[in-house]
Coordinates of C-alpha atoms and ligand atoms in Angstrom, one line a residue:
K866 CA 0.5 -8.2 14.8
L867 CA 0.0 -11.8 13.8
I868 CA 3.1 -13.0 15.7
R869 CA 1.9 -11.1 18.8
K870 CA -1.6 -12.6 18.6
A871 CA -0.3 -16.1 18.0
Q872 CA 1.9 -15.8 21.1
D873 CA -1.1 -14.5 23.1
N874 CA -3.0 -17.6 22.0
N875 CA -0.1 -20.1 22.7
I876 CA 0.3 -20.8 19.0
A877 CA 3.9 -21.6 18.0
V878 CA 4.9 -19.7 15.0
V879 CA 6.9 -20.6 11.9
L880 CA 7.7 -17.3 10.2
I881 CA 8.6 -17.3 6.5
Q882 CA 10.9 -14.5 5.4
S883 CA 12.7 -13.6 2.2
D884 CA 16.5 -12.9 2.1
P885 CA 16.3 -9.2 2.8
D886 CA 13.8 -9.7 5.6
M887 CA 15.9 -12.2 7.6
D888 CA 16.8 -9.5 10.1
S889 CA 13.4 -7.9 10.2
V890 CA 11.4 -6.7 13.2
P891 CA 9.1 -9.8 13.1
V892 CA 12.2 -12.1 13.3
D893 CA 13.2 -10.2 16.5
M894 CA 9.8 -10.8 18.0
L895 CA 10.0 -14.6 17.8
G896 CA 10.0 -16.5 21.1
P897 CA 11.7 -19.7 22.2
N898 CA 8.9 -21.8 20.7
D899 CA 8.9 -20.0 17.4
R900 CA 11.0 -20.4 14.3
V901 CA 12.0 -18.5 11.2
V902 CA 12.5 -20.2 7.8
C903 CA 14.1 -18.3 4.9
I904 CA 12.2 -18.8 1.7
G905 CA 15.0 -17.2 -0.3
G906 CA 14.8 -14.6 -3.0
N907 CA 14.2 -10.9 -3.1
T908 CA 11.3 -10.0 -5.3
P909 CA 7.8 -11.0 -4.3
D910 CA 7.7 -13.4 -7.2
E911 CA 10.8 -15.2 -6.0
S912 CA 9.8 -15.2 -2.3
Y913 CA 6.4 -14.4 -0.8
L914 CA 4.3 -15.1 -3.9
N915 CA 6.1 -18.5 -4.5
A916 CA 3.2 -20.7 -3.4
K917 CA 5.0 -24.0 -3.9
S918 CA 8.0 -22.9 -1.7
V919 CA 5.6 -21.7 1.0
L920 CA 3.8 -25.0 1.0
R921 CA 7.1 -27.0 1.0
I922 CA 8.2 -25.1 4.1
A923 CA 4.8 -25.6 5.7
A924 CA 4.9 -29.4 5.0
H925 CA 8.5 -29.7 6.2
E926 CA 7.8 -27.8 9.4
G927 CA 4.6 -29.8 10.0
V928 CA 2.4 -26.8 10.6
D929 CA -1.3 -27.3 11.3
A930 CA -2.5 -24.0 10.0
L931 CA -1.3 -21.1 7.8
H932 CA -2.2 -17.5 8.2
P933 CA -1.7 -15.8 4.8
G934 CA -1.3 -12.3 6.2
I935 CA -2.7 -9.3 4.5
G936 CA -1.0 -9.1 1.1
F937 CA 0.7 -11.4 -1.3
L938 CA -1.1 -14.9 -1.4
S939 CA -3.8 -13.9 1.1
E940 CA -6.5 -13.4 -1.6
S941 CA -5.4 -16.3 -3.8
S942 CA -8.0 -18.9 -4.0
Q943 CA -5.6 -21.3 -5.8
F944 CA -3.2 -21.0 -2.8
A945 CA -6.1 -21.6 -0.4
A946 CA -7.0 -24.7 -2.4
L947 CA -3.4 -26.0 -2.3
C948 CA -3.3 -25.6 1.5
G949 CA -6.5 -27.6 1.7
N950 CA -5.1 -30.3 -0.5
N951 CA -2.1 -30.5 1.8
D952 CA -4.1 -30.8 5.0
I953 CA -3.1 -27.3 6.1
N954 CA -5.8 -25.3 7.7
F955 CA -5.9 -22.0 5.7
V956 CA -6.9 -19.2 8.1
G957 CA -9.4 -17.6 5.8
P958 CA -12.6 -18.3 3.9
P959 CA -13.4 -21.4 1.8
V960 CA -12.0 -21.5 -1.7
S961 CA -15.5 -21.0 -3.2
S962 CA -16.1 -17.7 -1.3
M963 CA -12.7 -16.5 -2.4
E964 CA -13.4 -17.4 -6.0
T965 CA -16.7 -15.6 -6.0
M966 CA -15.7 -12.5 -4.1
G967 CA -12.0 -12.3 -5.2
N968 CA -13.0 -11.7 -8.7
K969 CA -14.6 -8.2 -8.6
S970 CA -16.9 -8.9 -11.6
N971 CA -18.2 -12.1 -10.0
A972 CA -18.7 -10.3 -6.7
I973 CA -20.8 -7.6 -8.4
N974 CA -23.0 -10.2 -10.0
T975 CA -23.4 -11.9 -6.6
A976 CA -24.5 -8.5 -5.1
I977 CA -27.0 -8.0 -7.9
R978 CA -28.4 -11.5 -7.2
V979 CA -29.1 -10.7 -3.5
D980 CA -30.4 -7.2 -4.2
V981 CA -27.4 -5.2 -3.0
P982 CA -27.1 -2.0 -5.1
V983 CA -24.1 -1.7 -7.3
V984 CA -22.7 1.2 -9.4
P985 CA -24.0 1.3 -13.0
G986 CA -21.6 -0.5 -15.3
S987 CA -20.9 -3.6 -17.4
H988 CA -21.6 -5.9 -14.5
G989 CA -19.4 -8.4 -16.2
I990 CA -16.2 -8.8 -18.1
L991 CA -15.7 -6.7 -21.2
T992 CA -15.3 -8.7 -24.4
S993 CA -13.6 -6.0 -26.4
S994 CA -12.8 -2.3 -26.5
A995 CA -15.8 -1.8 -28.7
N996 CA -17.9 -3.4 -26.0
A997 CA -16.4 -1.1 -23.4
A998 CA -17.1 2.0 -25.7
S999 CA -20.7 1.0 -26.2
I1000 CA -21.4 0.5 -22.5
A1001 CA -19.6 3.7 -21.6
E1002 CA -21.7 5.6 -24.2
D1003 CA -24.9 4.2 -22.4
I1004 CA -24.0 5.2 -18.9
G1005 CA -22.0 8.3 -19.8
Y1006 CA -18.4 9.4 -19.2
P1007 CA -16.4 9.5 -17.1
V1008 CA -16.1 5.8 -16.5
L1009 CA -13.6 3.5 -14.7
L1010 CA -12.0 0.5 -16.2
K1011 CA -11.2 -2.0 -13.4
A1012 CA -9.1 -5.2 -13.5
V1013 CA -11.2 -8.1 -12.0
H1014 CA -8.1 -9.1 -9.9
G1015 CA -6.9 -5.6 -9.2
G1016 CA -5.9 -4.6 -5.6
G1017 CA -3.9 -2.2 -3.5
G1018 CA -5.2 0.7 -5.6
K1019 CA -3.7 -0.8 -8.8
G1020 CA -5.6 -1.9 -11.9
I1021 CA -8.0 1.0 -11.9
Q1022 CA -8.1 3.6 -14.7
V1023 CA -10.4 6.6 -15.2
V1024 CA -11.5 7.2 -18.8
E1025 CA -12.7 10.8 -19.3
S1026 CA -13.9 10.7 -22.8
A1027 CA -14.7 8.3 -25.7
D1028 CA -11.5 9.1 -27.7
R1029 CA -9.4 7.4 -24.9
I1030 CA -11.5 4.3 -24.3
H1031 CA -9.9 1.9 -26.9
A1032 CA -6.3 2.7 -26.0
L1033 CA -6.9 2.6 -22.2
F1034 CA -8.9 -0.6 -22.4
H1035 CA -5.9 -2.3 -24.1
Q1036 CA -3.4 -0.7 -21.8
I1037 CA -5.1 -1.7 -18.6
S1038 CA -5.9 -5.2 -19.8
T1039 CA -2.2 -5.7 -20.7
E1040 CA -1.0 -4.3 -17.4
A1041 CA -3.5 -6.4 -15.4
K1042 CA -2.4 -9.5 -17.2
A1043 CA 1.2 -8.8 -16.2
A1044 CA 0.5 -7.7 -12.7
F1045 CA -2.3 -10.0 -11.6
G1046 CA -2.1 -12.9 -14.1
N1047 CA -5.6 -12.1 -15.4
G1048 CA -6.3 -9.5 -18.0
D1049 CA -10.1 -9.4 -17.6
V1050 CA -11.5 -5.9 -17.2
Y1051 CA -14.9 -4.6 -16.3
L1052 CA -16.3 -1.1 -16.4
E1053 CA -18.3 1.1 -14.0
K1054 CA -19.5 4.6 -13.7
Y1055 CA -17.0 6.9 -12.2
V1056 CA -18.6 8.3 -9.1
T1057 CA -17.3 11.9 -8.9
S1058 CA -17.9 12.6 -5.2
L1059 CA -17.8 9.7 -2.8
R1060 CA -16.7 8.5 0.6
H1061 CA -15.1 5.1 1.0
I1062 CA -17.1 3.1 3.6
E1063 CA -16.3 -0.5 4.6
V1064 CA -17.9 -3.0 6.9
Q1065 CA -15.9 -5.5 9.0
V1066 CA -17.5 -8.9 9.1
L1067 CA -16.7 -12.1 11.0
R1068 CA -18.5 -15.3 10.2
D1069 CA -18.0 -18.8 11.5
R1070 CA -18.5 -22.3 10.0
H1071 CA -21.9 -22.6 11.8
G1072 CA -23.4 -19.7 9.9
N1073 CA -23.1 -17.0 12.7
T1074 CA -22.4 -13.6 11.1
K1075 CA -21.2 -10.7 13.3
I1076 CA -21.0 -7.2 12.0
L1077 CA -18.3 -5.4 14.0
G1078 CA -18.8 -1.9 12.6
L1079 CA -17.7 0.3 9.8
R1080 CA -14.6 2.2 8.7
D1081 CA -14.3 5.4 6.6
C1082 CA -11.2 5.4 4.5
S1083 CA -11.7 8.4 2.4
V1084 CA -8.4 10.2 2.8
Q1085 CA -6.6 8.5 0.0
R1086 CA -3.9 9.2 -2.6
N1087 CA -3.7 7.2 -5.9
N1088 CA -6.7 5.1 -4.6
Q1089 CA -4.6 4.0 -1.6
K1090 CA -5.8 4.6 2.0
I1091 CA -3.7 6.9 4.3
F1092 CA -6.2 7.5 7.1
E1093 CA -8.8 5.0 8.4
E1094 CA -11.5 5.9 10.9
S1095 CA -14.0 4.0 13.0
G1096 CA -16.8 6.3 11.9
S1097 CA -17.9 8.4 9.0
T1098 CA -18.6 12.1 9.5
M1099 CA -21.1 12.2 6.6
L1100 CA -22.9 8.8 6.4
P1101 CA -26.5 9.1 7.7
K1102 CA -27.6 6.5 10.3
E1103 CA -30.1 4.8 7.9
L1104 CA -27.4 4.3 5.3
E1105 CA -25.0 2.9 7.9
E1106 CA -27.7 0.4 8.8
S1107 CA -28.2 -0.5 5.1
A1108 CA -24.4 -1.0 4.8
Y1109 CA -24.5 -3.5 7.7
N1110 CA -27.5 -5.3 6.2
F1111 CA -25.8 -5.5 2.7
A1112 CA -22.6 -6.8 4.3
K1113 CA -24.5 -9.5 6.1
K1114 CA -26.5 -10.5 3.1
L1115 CA -23.4 -10.9 0.9
S1116 CA -21.4 -12.8 3.6
D1117 CA -24.3 -15.2 4.0
A1118 CA -24.8 -15.5 0.3
V1119 CA -21.3 -16.8 -0.3
E1120 CA -21.2 -18.7 3.0
Y1121 CA -18.2 -16.7 4.0
V1122 CA -15.9 -17.9 6.9
G1123 CA -13.4 -15.8 8.8
A1124 CA -12.7 -12.1 8.8
G1125 CA -13.7 -10.1 5.7
T1126 CA -14.4 -6.6 4.6
V1127 CA -17.2 -5.4 2.4
E1128 CA -16.4 -2.1 0.7
F1129 CA -19.0 0.4 -0.4
I1130 CA -19.1 3.7 -2.4
F1131 CA -21.1 6.3 -0.5
D1132 CA -22.1 8.5 -3.4
L1133 CA -22.5 12.0 -2.0
D1134 CA -24.5 13.4 -5.0
S1135 CA -27.2 10.7 -4.9
M1136 CA -26.9 10.0 -1.1
A1137 CA -26.8 6.3 -1.8
I1138 CA -24.4 3.5 -1.1
Y1139 CA -23.2 0.9 -3.6
F1140 CA -21.3 -2.3 -3.2
M1141 CA -17.7 -1.9 -4.5
E1142 CA -15.8 -5.1 -3.6
M1143 CA -15.1 -7.6 -0.8
N1144 CA -11.6 -8.2 0.6
T1145 CA -11.5 -11.8 1.6
R1146 CA -8.8 -11.4 4.2
L1147 CA -7.7 -9.4 7.2
Q1148 CA -7.1 -5.8 6.3
V1149 CA -4.4 -3.4 7.2
E1150 CA -6.9 -1.2 9.0
H1151 CA -8.6 -3.9 11.1
P1152 CA -7.2 -2.5 14.5
V1153 CA -9.4 0.5 14.1
T1154 CA -12.5 -1.8 14.5
E1155 CA -10.9 -3.9 17.2
L1156 CA -10.4 -0.8 19.4
V1157 CA -14.0 0.4 19.2
S1158 CA -15.9 -3.0 19.0
G1159 CA -13.9 -4.6 21.8
I1160 CA -13.4 -7.7 19.6
D1161 CA -9.9 -9.1 19.0
I1162 CA -10.3 -9.8 15.3
V1163 CA -7.0 -11.8 14.8
S1164 CA -7.6 -14.1 17.8
T1165 CA -11.1 -14.6 16.5
Q1166 CA -9.7 -15.6 13.1
F1167 CA -7.7 -18.3 14.8
R1168 CA -10.8 -19.5 16.8
I1169 CA -13.0 -19.6 13.7
A1170 CA -10.3 -21.6 11.8
E1171 CA -10.3 -24.1 14.7
G1172 CA -14.1 -24.5 14.1
D1173 CA -15.3 -22.5 17.1
S1174 CA -18.7 -20.8 17.2
I1175 CA -18.8 -17.0 17.5
K1176 CA -22.5 -17.1 18.4
D1177 CA -21.8 -15.4 21.8
L1178 CA -19.5 -12.8 20.4
A1179 CA -21.0 -9.4 21.3
P1180 CA -19.4 -6.4 19.6
V1181 CA -20.0 -3.0 21.3
A1182 CA -19.5 0.5 20.0
K1183 CA -17.3 2.6 22.3
G1184 CA -15.2 5.6 21.6
Y1185 CA -13.5 6.5 18.3
A1186 CA -10.3 5.2 16.6
I1187 CA -8.2 6.5 13.7
E1188 CA -5.3 4.8 12.0
V1189 CA -2.5 6.5 10.0
R1190 CA -0.2 4.6 7.6
I1191 CA 3.4 5.6 7.9
N1192 CA 5.1 5.1 4.5
A1193 CA 8.8 5.5 3.7
E1194 CA 8.4 8.0 1.0
K1195 CA 9.5 11.5 0.1
A1196 CA 7.4 14.2 -1.5
V1197 CA 8.5 15.6 -4.9
L1198 CA 7.0 18.1 -7.3
K1199 CA 5.9 16.8 -10.7
N1200 CA 4.2 19.1 -13.1
D1201 CA 3.4 21.4 -10.2
A1202 CA 1.7 18.7 -8.2
V1203 CA 3.1 17.0 -5.1
E1204 CA 3.7 13.3 -5.6
F1205 CA 5.1 10.7 -3.3
V1206 CA 8.1 8.5 -4.2
P1207 CA 9.1 5.4 -2.1
T1208 CA 12.4 5.9 -0.4
P1209 CA 13.9 2.6 0.8
G1210 CA 17.1 2.8 2.8
N1211 CA 18.4 2.3 6.4
I1212 CA 16.5 3.5 9.3
R1213 CA 18.9 5.3 11.7
E1214 CA 16.7 6.3 14.6
C1215 CA 13.1 5.2 15.3
V1216 CA 11.1 6.5 18.2
L1217 CA 7.5 5.3 18.5
P1218 CA 6.7 5.7 22.2
E1219 CA 4.3 3.4 23.9
Q1220 CA 1.0 4.9 25.1
D1221 CA -2.1 3.2 26.4
Y1222 CA -4.3 4.9 23.8
I1223 CA -1.9 3.9 20.9
E1224 CA -1.5 0.6 19.1
I1225 CA 1.6 0.3 16.9
I1226 CA 2.2 -2.3 14.2
S1227 CA 5.7 -1.5 13.0
M1228 CA 8.4 -2.9 10.7
A1229 CA 10.6 0.1 11.6
A1230 CA 13.3 0.0 14.2
P1231 CA 16.8 1.4 14.5
G1232 CA 19.2 -0.2 12.1
K1233 CA 16.4 -1.9 10.1
Q1234 CA 16.3 -1.8 6.3
V1235 CA 13.4 -0.6 4.3
S1236 CA 13.8 -2.9 1.3
P1237 CA 13.2 -1.7 -2.2
F1238 CA 11.4 -4.9 -3.1
Y1239 CA 8.2 -4.5 -1.1
D1240 CA 5.5 -2.0 -0.1
S1241 CA 6.6 1.3 1.4
M1242 CA 4.4 1.1 4.4
V1243 CA 6.6 0.8 7.5
A1244 CA 4.3 1.3 10.4
Q1245 CA 0.6 1.7 11.3
I1246 CA -0.3 3.9 14.3
I1247 CA -3.8 3.5 15.7
C1248 CA -5.1 6.0 18.2
Y1249 CA -8.1 5.6 20.5
G1250 CA -10.2 8.4 22.0
T1251 CA -13.6 9.2 23.4
D1252 CA -14.8 10.9 20.2
R1253 CA -13.4 12.0 16.8
N1254 CA -12.0 15.3 18.1
D1255 CA -10.4 13.8 21.1
T1256 CA -8.8 11.1 18.9
I1257 CA -7.6 13.7 16.4
R1258 CA -6.0 15.7 19.2
K1259 CA -4.3 12.7 20.8
L1260 CA -3.0 11.4 17.5
R1261 CA -1.7 14.8 16.5
D1262 CA 0.1 15.1 19.9
Y1263 CA 1.4 11.6 19.6
L1264 CA 2.9 12.2 16.2
E1265 CA 4.9 15.1 17.7
T1266 CA 6.7 12.6 19.9
T1267 CA 7.7 10.2 17.1
K1268 CA 10.9 10.3 15.2
I1269 CA 12.2 8.3 12.2
T1270 CA 15.5 9.3 10.6
G1271 CA 17.6 7.8 7.8
V1272 CA 14.6 7.4 5.5
C1273 CA 12.0 9.9 4.6
T1274 CA 8.4 9.3 5.8
N1275 CA 5.0 10.9 5.4
I1276 CA 4.7 11.8 9.1
P1277 CA 4.9 15.6 8.3
L1278 CA 2.0 15.1 5.8
L1279 CA 0.0 13.2 8.4
K1280 CA 0.4 16.1 11.0
R1281 CA -0.7 18.7 8.4
V1282 CA -3.9 16.7 7.7
L1283 CA -4.7 16.4 11.4
D1284 CA -4.2 20.2 11.7
D1285 CA -6.4 20.9 8.7
E1286 CA -9.8 22.5 9.3
V1287 CA -11.5 20.7 6.4
F1288 CA -10.3 17.3 7.8
V1289 CA -11.3 18.2 11.3
G1290 CA -14.6 19.6 10.1
G1291 CA -15.3 16.2 8.4
T1292 CA -17.0 17.5 5.2
Y1293 CA -15.0 16.2 2.2
D1294 CA -14.9 13.3 -0.3
T1295 CA -12.1 11.1 -1.6
T1296 CA -10.6 14.0 -3.6
Y1297 CA -9.7 15.6 -0.2
L1298 CA -6.0 14.7 -0.1
P1299 CA -5.1 15.7 -3.7
R1300 CA -6.9 19.0 -3.2
F1301 CA -5.2 19.5 0.1
L1302 CA -1.8 19.0 -1.5
K1303 CA -2.7 21.7 -4.0
R1304 CA -3.5 24.3 -1.4
I1305 CA -0.7 23.8 1.1
D1306 CA 2.9 25.1 0.8
S1307 CA 4.4 22.2 -1.1
D1308 CA 8.0 23.4 -0.8
A1309 CA 7.6 23.6 3.0
L1310 CA 6.2 20.0 3.0
I1311 CA 9.1 18.7 0.9
H1312 CA 11.6 20.4 3.1
D1313 CA 10.0 19.2 6.4
I1314 CA 10.0 15.6 5.1
E1315 CA 13.7 15.7 4.3
Q1316 CA 14.4 17.6 7.5
A1317 CA 12.6 15.1 9.6
A1318 CA 14.6 12.3 8.0
D1319 CA 17.8 14.2 8.8
M1320 CA 19.1 13.2 5.3
N1321 CA 21.8 15.8 5.6
A1322 CA 23.7 13.5 7.9
D1323 CA 24.2 11.2 4.9
A1324 CA 24.9 14.0 2.4
V1325 CA 28.2 13.9 0.6
D1326 CA 30.2 16.9 -0.4
A1327 CA 32.3 17.3 -3.6
S1328 CA 35.6 16.3 -1.9
Q1329 CA 34.3 12.8 -1.1
L1330 CA 33.4 12.2 -4.7
R1331 CA 36.9 12.9 -6.1
I1332 CA 39.0 9.8 -7.0
E1333 CA 42.4 10.3 -5.5
G1334 CA 45.1 11.2 -7.9
S1335 CA 42.8 12.1 -10.7
N1336 CA 40.0 14.5 -11.6
E1337 CA 37.5 11.7 -12.0
L1338 CA 34.3 11.8 -9.9
K1339 CA 32.3 9.0 -8.3
V1340 CA 28.5 8.8 -8.8
L1341 CA 27.0 7.3 -5.7
S1342 CA 23.6 5.7 -5.4
P1343 CA 21.2 8.2 -3.8
S1344 CA 19.0 5.5 -2.4
T1345 CA 18.5 1.8 -1.9
S1346 CA 17.1 0.5 -5.2
I1347 CA 17.4 -2.0 -8.0
F1348 CA 19.6 -0.9 -10.8
Y1349 CA 18.6 -1.0 -14.5
G1350 CA 21.0 0.2 -17.3
S1351 CA 18.3 0.4 -20.0
S1352 CA 14.6 0.9 -20.1
S1353 CA 13.9 -2.7 -21.1
P1354 CA 16.1 -5.8 -22.0
S1355 CA 15.5 -5.1 -25.7
E1356 CA 16.6 -1.5 -25.5
P1357 CA 20.1 -0.2 -25.7
A1358 CA 21.8 1.0 -22.5
F1359 CA 21.3 4.6 -21.5
V1360 CA 25.1 5.0 -21.4
K1361 CA 28.2 3.0 -22.3
E1362 CA 31.7 3.3 -20.9
G1363 CA 33.4 6.0 -23.0
D1364 CA 30.2 8.0 -23.7
V1365 CA 30.4 11.8 -23.3
I1366 CA 27.2 13.1 -21.6
D1367 CA 25.8 16.2 -20.0
V1368 CA 24.2 16.5 -16.6
S1369 CA 20.7 15.9 -17.8
Q1370 CA 21.5 12.6 -19.6
T1371 CA 19.7 9.6 -18.0
L1372 CA 22.4 7.2 -16.6
C1373 CA 20.2 4.4 -15.4
L1374 CA 16.8 3.6 -13.8
M1375 CA 16.5 3.1 -10.1
E1376 CA 13.6 0.9 -9.1
A1377 CA 12.0 0.9 -5.7
M1378 CA 8.7 -0.7 -5.0
K1379 CA 7.8 -0.9 -8.7
M1380 CA 8.4 2.8 -9.3
F1381 CA 11.2 3.6 -11.7
T1382 CA 13.1 6.8 -11.4
P1383 CA 15.7 7.9 -14.0
L1384 CA 19.0 9.0 -12.5
T1385 CA 20.9 12.0 -13.9
L1386 CA 24.0 13.9 -12.6
K1387 CA 21.8 17.0 -12.4
Q1388 CA 19.7 15.7 -9.6
F1389 CA 22.7 15.6 -7.2
N1390 CA 23.1 19.3 -7.5
R1391 CA 21.6 21.4 -4.7
S1392 CA 21.5 25.2 -4.6
G1393 CA 24.9 26.2 -3.3
A1394 CA 26.3 22.8 -3.8
E1395 CA 26.9 21.9 -7.4
L1396 CA 28.5 18.5 -7.4
Y1397 CA 28.5 18.0 -11.2
S1398 CA 28.8 21.3 -13.1
K1399 CA 25.9 21.9 -15.5
N1400 CA 28.3 23.8 -17.8
Q1401 CA 30.5 20.8 -18.2
K1402 CA 30.4 17.5 -20.2
F1403 CA 31.5 14.2 -18.6
R1404 CA 33.0 11.1 -20.0
V1405 CA 31.6 7.9 -18.4
T1406 CA 34.7 5.9 -17.5
R1407 CA 33.2 3.1 -15.5
I1408 CA 29.8 1.4 -15.0
L1409 CA 29.8 -0.8 -11.9
N1410 CA 26.4 -2.5 -11.8
S1411 CA 24.4 -4.9 -13.9
D1412 CA 20.6 -5.0 -14.5
G1413 CA 18.4 -6.2 -11.6
Q1414 CA 21.2 -5.7 -9.1
Q1415 CA 20.3 -4.2 -5.7
V1416 CA 22.4 -1.2 -4.8
N1417 CA 22.4 0.4 -1.4
Q1418 CA 22.5 4.1 -0.6
G1419 CA 26.0 5.3 -1.1
D1420 CA 27.2 2.4 -3.3
L1421 CA 29.4 3.4 -6.3
L1422 CA 27.4 3.3 -9.5
F1423 CA 29.5 5.2 -12.1
V1424 CA 32.8 7.0 -12.5
V1425 CA 32.7 10.1 -14.7
K1426 CA 35.6 12.3 -15.9
P1427 CA 35.0 16.0 -16.6
E1428 CA 35.9 16.7 -20.2
T1429 CA 38.1 19.7 -20.7
A1430 CA 36.5 22.1 -23.2
V1431 CA 38.4 22.3 -26.4
Ligands
ADP2554 P1 -6.2 -2.9 2.7 O1 -7.4 -2.8 1.9 O2 -6.1 -4.0 3.7 O3 -5.9 -1.6 3.3 P2 -4.2 -2.8 0.7 O4 -4.9 -2.8 -0.6 O5 -3.5 -1.5 1.1 O6 -5.1 -3.4 1.8 O7 -3.1 -4.0 0.6 C1 -2.6 -4.6 1.8 C2 -1.2 -4.9 1.7 O8 -1.0 -5.9 0.7 C3 -0.3 -3.8 1.3 O9 0.9 -3.8 2.0 C4 -0.1 -4.0 -0.2 O10 1.1 -3.5 -0.6 C5 -0.1 -5.5 -0.3 N1 -0.7 -5.9 -1.6 C6 -1.8 -5.5 -2.1 N2 -2.0 -6.1 -3.3 C7 -0.9 -6.8 -3.5 C8 -0.4 -7.7 -4.6 N3 -1.2 -7.9 -5.7 N4 0.7 -8.3 -4.5 C9 1.5 -8.1 -3.3 N5 1.1 -7.3 -2.3 C10 0.0 -6.7 -2.4
ADP2555 P1 -8.7 -2.0 -4.6 O1 -8.9 -3.4 -4.8 O2 -7.5 -1.4 -5.2 O3 -9.0 -1.6 -3.2 P2 -11.4 -0.8 -5.1 O4 -12.3 -1.3 -6.1 O5 -11.7 -1.0 -3.7 O6 -9.9 -1.3 -5.4 O7 -11.2 0.8 -5.3 C1 -10.2 1.5 -4.7 C2 -10.6 3.0 -4.6 O8 -10.9 3.5 -5.9 C3 -11.8 3.3 -3.8 O9 -11.6 3.4 -2.4 C4 -12.4 4.6 -4.4 O10 -11.7 5.7 -3.8 C5 -12.0 4.5 -5.9 N1 -13.1 3.9 -6.7 C6 -13.4 2.6 -6.9 N2 -14.5 2.5 -7.6 C7 -14.9 3.8 -8.0 C8 -16.0 4.3 -8.8 N3 -16.9 3.6 -9.4 N4 -16.0 5.7 -8.9 C9 -15.1 6.5 -8.3 N5 -14.1 6.0 -7.5 C10 -14.0 4.7 -7.3
MG2556 MG1 -10.6 -1.8 -2.1

């Protein structure tokens, strides 16, 4: 999207890509005036989060401005400051607004200062687990512990009762320190029935604030958005107006510049809205608002960064838009509940037809890799219609024309939601998706997802596993992942060469997108196709990989030898 918009505005692009992304879709989009520079490395820490390397490339290429994108360093005030110190125009807000709003606890205090309602809670950093327990006692359980620098649905923990608060406080603070570099945690009341409402703001350096409209992102799983809509089926008009006023007040209070989103909790029990957080960057779901407001948000970001005034910008409200996020993931059953597991790999076919009522932002194309190192979102599909029903119908029909094979995607889930009476009816809260997953036929969903990906085309049969001239069997990687032979560097390996194991023994951990899945021989067995007999023991004769190594789907991981029963 950013490349397309830069090209529309005659801005030459220097695209920074990591090693696995050097043949990505964005690289293919570059024109004769654009360049790609490899930052090296695989993991986000080695590549996109390496601020010094990004700046070194920017300086070497002599860029005037830097658009930080939507993830990674985009909300880092330190990075924005480094850009400023190096005479690079950071396409985003001033460092001071980022510092205030980027820290969720500071943001809440700012909201209180300008009379914007917030959820009851600590309204500041917790000093100890005892402090957390005492505030939780006052406001009543359940409560949420939130990392001040959390994001992307991570760094949030529900605490149901007092006996868990001490342990969970320490856990989330340790996790937040590791994940976000800051272990500070605050606490707020857990709102049990809510809609996620957010307001899109644009503000220039001359103090002009434009409210472009709202989005409802209540169809979520694990606090992550899957559907985003340009309207809310449940928010009354007066509360919508209040949300706009609150968003304006906050943006003015921190002298915000650029595109930003103010997120609110719409509490369905008290019919009130509360400030939740502000995202000081472009958001994934911004196209929803572009379609209905008629404002090109990304081009306006560039204009604002150039110092232009947006005084004359006149957003409208026309039609209705819905975005769905297509993730490379498969559904699995865990303790009777459907969960989604990222599935990196190679995309074989990818059909996302062009339509005038559809905008597509996609990293997916035939032959492209979904890397195990990054987020599992591979495409965003945004549909425009006259009203909500029209948009739902068009999007549903459109999804029928799409096809992605080689990796599993959530498209079959998206279709089911669009067919669902409750979703179409519009009366639900953020618990909608987990409840929906409980009431649908989960086996059929799991089957459809695998069927749509046409994974059978890659399936191996027993004869391909046999090592010629022996009775040894290969164990091939079921997915593209990062290999770990033990649960942590200080722990012993799950298996050593020479060990005799059964089919349920963990052989290694396979990591994709920060999710670790243990690998056993058992999981290769399908009904009617038992590759490794469960009545048999196996001797591990070879281990081919070392910790942290990337393995592709089909790579040889282990060799095992059936042990003859004595
Ligand atoms: P939005 O609120 O814009 O929908 P998300 O919270 O889903 O945004 O995050 C936007 C993108 O940034 C996603 O692709 C997500 O994986 C990525 N992202 C979010 N937080 C981080 C982080 N701490 N480090 C790296 N990437 C992140
Ligand atoms: P992130 O930075 O990960 O986007 P948010 O603070 O925006 O974190 O919260 C993410 C999601 O978690 C929200 O969209 C909402 O569904 C849920 N959530 C956040 N705060 C509360 C709360 N106080 N009560 C209940 N749910 C909440
Ligand atoms: Mg949020």
